[in-house]
Amino acid sequence: MTPLAKWTVVSVCLTVLAVLVPWASYGDSDVELSRLPLWWTYLAAAAVMHACARIAPPVAAVFVVVAVVAAVVVATGYDRASHVFDHLVPMVVPRPEFGVVFAVASAMAQAAGLRAQVRAARSVPA
């Protein structure tokens, strides 16, 4: 298994964790990724990042940055409670949760795999 493949597996696992764990917390209410505004931008960027890692590394490198930016944009949207909740809006200060941490870690793992692939390609004698 190549270093890129290993890092891609780690990155995909972190993306799955990012989707499964809460991204914000309003007191006792946890907010999942799918309840946040523009949640699909992170998911699309992560999917393209993983899909292009082996076939188009430069595109994957661009989408590493796009995935981090999308995660930050989605994560900053949790503080607008009227976008997250339908009827009653809790009167508590929201807190970020581990979903955004896993999302950024996923992009960093994919970047590490791409870097390992570049290093391996440079070290092969001609």
mmCIF file of C-alpha atoms in Angstrom:
data_model
loop_
_atom_site.group_PDB
_atom_site.id
_atom_site.type_symbol
_atom_site.label_atom_id
_atom_site.label_comp_id
_atom_site.label_asym_id
_atom_site.label_seq_id
_atom_site.Cartn_x
_atom_site.Cartn_y
_atom_site.Cartn_z
ATOM 1 C CA MET A 1 0.000 0.000 0.000
ATOM 2 C CA THR A 2 1.452 3.354 -1.013
ATOM 3 C CA PRO A 3 1.806 6.225 1.443
ATOM 4 C CA LEU A 4 -0.861 8.136 -0.496
ATOM 5 C CA ALA A 5 -3.304 5.240 -0.128
ATOM 6 C CA LYS A 6 -2.626 4.972 3.611
ATOM 7 C CA TRP A 7 -3.135 8.686 4.162
ATOM 8 C CA THR A 8 -6.261 8.652 1.991
ATOM 9 C CA VAL A 9 -7.758 5.876 4.144
ATOM 10 C CA VAL A 10 -7.003 7.921 7.260
ATOM 11 C CA SER A 11 -8.487 11.011 5.611
ATOM 12 C CA VAL A 12 -11.681 9.217 4.575
ATOM 13 C CA CYS A 13 -12.104 7.855 8.112
ATOM 14 C CA LEU A 14 -11.702 11.354 9.536
ATOM 15 C CA THR A 15 -14.261 12.682 7.054
ATOM 16 C CA VAL A 16 -16.722 10.004 8.154
ATOM 17 C CA LEU A 17 -16.109 10.997 11.775
ATOM 18 C CA ALA A 18 -16.633 14.648 10.858
ATOM 19 C CA VAL A 19 -20.009 13.799 9.369
ATOM 20 C CA LEU A 20 -21.081 11.635 12.324
ATOM 21 C CA VAL A 21 -20.118 13.822 15.292
ATOM 22 C CA PRO A 22 -21.706 17.182 16.195
ATOM 23 C CA TRP A 23 -20.280 20.411 14.787
ATOM 24 C CA ALA A 24 -21.828 22.707 17.385
ATOM 25 C CA SER A 25 -23.515 22.571 20.736
ATOM 26 C CA TYR A 26 -26.285 24.822 22.045
ATOM 27 C CA GLY A 27 -26.408 23.933 25.718
ATOM 28 C CA ASP A 28 -27.728 20.353 25.702
ATOM 29 C CA SER A 29 -28.561 20.382 21.981
ATOM 30 C CA ASP A 30 -25.948 19.002 19.619
ATOM 31 C CA VAL A 31 -26.023 20.203 16.024
ATOM 32 C CA GLU A 32 -24.979 17.820 13.277
ATOM 33 C CA LEU A 33 -23.357 18.866 10.016
ATOM 34 C CA SER A 34 -26.544 18.455 7.974
ATOM 35 C CA ARG A 35 -28.390 21.050 10.077
ATOM 36 C CA LEU A 36 -25.855 23.806 9.404
ATOM 37 C CA PRO A 37 -26.120 26.311 6.557
ATOM 38 C CA LEU A 38 -24.040 25.358 3.499
ATOM 39 C CA TRP A 39 -23.211 21.926 4.939
ATOM 40 C CA TRP A 40 -23.111 20.413 1.468
ATOM 41 C CA THR A 41 -20.127 22.595 0.468
ATOM 42 C CA TYR A 42 -17.864 20.812 2.933
ATOM 43 C CA LEU A 43 -19.160 17.385 1.953
ATOM 44 C CA ALA A 44 -18.706 18.084 -1.775
ATOM 45 C CA ALA A 45 -15.194 19.484 -1.294
ATOM 46 C CA ALA A 46 -14.178 16.485 0.807
ATOM 47 C CA ALA A 47 -15.602 14.046 -1.743
ATOM 48 C CA VAL A 48 -13.714 15.683 -4.612
ATOM 49 C CA MET A 49 -10.557 15.842 -2.496
ATOM 50 C CA HIS A 50 -10.696 12.086 -1.845
ATOM 51 C CA ALA A 51 -11.740 11.154 -5.377
ATOM 52 C CA CYS A 52 -8.962 13.114 -7.064
ATOM 53 C CA ALA A 53 -6.137 12.090 -4.742
ATOM 54 C CA ARG A 54 -4.881 9.272 -6.936
ATOM 55 C CA ILE A 55 -5.976 10.356 -10.404
ATOM 56 C CA ALA A 56 -5.308 14.110 -10.260
ATOM 57 C CA PRO A 57 -3.066 15.103 -7.326
ATOM 58 C CA PRO A 58 -2.913 18.821 -8.258
ATOM 59 C CA VAL A 59 -6.717 18.999 -8.224
ATOM 60 C CA ALA A 60 -6.762 17.153 -4.896
ATOM 61 C CA ALA A 61 -4.245 19.653 -3.495
ATOM 62 C CA VAL A 62 -6.508 22.538 -4.473
ATOM 63 C CA PHE A 63 -9.491 20.799 -2.901
ATOM 64 C CA VAL A 64 -7.546 20.276 0.336
ATOM 65 C CA VAL A 65 -7.573 24.050 0.688
ATOM 66 C CA VAL A 66 -11.198 24.263 -0.481
ATOM 67 C CA ALA A 67 -12.241 21.633 2.081
ATOM 68 C CA VAL A 68 -10.571 23.536 4.923
ATOM 69 C CA VAL A 69 -12.173 26.809 3.835
ATOM 70 C CA ALA A 70 -15.572 25.116 3.467
ATOM 71 C CA ALA A 71 -15.267 23.549 6.930
ATOM 72 C CA VAL A 72 -14.452 26.922 8.462
ATOM 73 C CA VAL A 73 -17.314 28.633 6.615
ATOM 74 C CA VAL A 74 -19.771 25.945 7.706
ATOM 75 C CA ALA A 75 -18.422 25.995 11.260
ATOM 76 C CA THR A 76 -18.890 29.744 11.546
ATOM 77 C CA GLY A 77 -22.516 29.383 10.443
ATOM 78 C CA TYR A 78 -23.555 27.628 13.631
ATOM 79 C CA ASP A 79 -23.746 30.895 15.565
ATOM 80 C CA ARG A 80 -26.833 31.980 13.619
ATOM 81 C CA ALA A 81 -29.319 29.951 15.627
ATOM 82 C CA SER A 82 -32.283 31.008 13.485
ATOM 83 C CA HIS A 83 -30.701 29.125 10.566
ATOM 84 C CA VAL A 84 -30.153 26.003 12.660
ATOM 85 C CA PHE A 85 -33.401 25.763 14.624
ATOM 86 C CA ASP A 86 -36.888 25.865 13.120
ATOM 87 C CA HIS A 87 -39.042 27.254 15.904
ATOM 88 C CA LEU A 88 -37.546 27.902 19.311
ATOM 89 C CA VAL A 89 -34.087 29.409 19.425
ATOM 90 C CA PRO A 90 -32.067 28.560 22.545
ATOM 91 C CA MET A 91 -30.812 31.525 24.518
ATOM 92 C CA VAL A 92 -27.355 30.091 25.137
ATOM 93 C CA VAL A 93 -23.991 30.780 23.577
ATOM 94 C CA PRO A 94 -23.095 28.068 21.049
ATOM 95 C CA ARG A 95 -19.839 26.154 21.256
ATOM 96 C CA PRO A 96 -17.928 24.489 18.439
ATOM 97 C CA GLU A 97 -17.608 20.723 18.692
ATOM 98 C CA PHE A 98 -15.310 18.061 17.281
ATOM 99 C CA GLY A 99 -16.863 17.816 13.817
ATOM 100 C CA VAL A 100 -14.925 20.768 12.475
ATOM 101 C CA VAL A 101 -11.717 19.471 14.071
ATOM 102 C CA PHE A 102 -12.133 16.132 12.295
ATOM 103 C CA ALA A 103 -12.916 17.938 9.033
ATOM 104 C CA VAL A 104 -9.715 19.973 9.136
ATOM 105 C CA ALA A 105 -7.711 16.925 10.259
ATOM 106 C CA SER A 106 -9.095 15.021 7.282
ATOM 107 C CA ALA A 107 -7.826 17.664 4.879
ATOM 108 C CA MET A 108 -4.434 17.727 6.600
ATOM 109 C CA ALA A 109 -4.168 13.933 6.347
ATOM 110 C CA GLN A 110 -4.930 14.112 2.634
ATOM 111 C CA ALA A 111 -2.298 16.831 2.250
ATOM 112 C CA ALA A 112 0.232 14.611 4.045
ATOM 113 C CA GLY A 113 -0.555 11.796 1.611
ATOM 114 C CA LEU A 114 -0.102 14.062 -1.385
ATOM 115 C CA ARG A 115 3.193 15.306 0.044
ATOM 116 C CA ALA A 116 4.375 11.724 0.630
ATOM 117 C CA GLN A 117 3.533 10.905 -2.991
ATOM 118 C CA VAL A 118 5.558 13.872 -4.268
ATOM 119 C CA ARG A 119 8.504 12.907 -2.064
ATOM 120 C CA ALA A 120 8.351 9.296 -3.250
ATOM 121 C CA ALA A 121 8.278 10.419 -6.881
ATOM 122 C CA ARG A 122 11.341 12.642 -6.361
ATOM 123 C CA SER A 123 13.379 9.928 -4.645
ATOM 124 C CA VAL A 124 13.045 7.402 -7.499
ATOM 125 C CA PRO A 125 16.326 7.331 -9.428
ATOM 126 C CA ALA A 126 16.072 7.943 -13.158
#
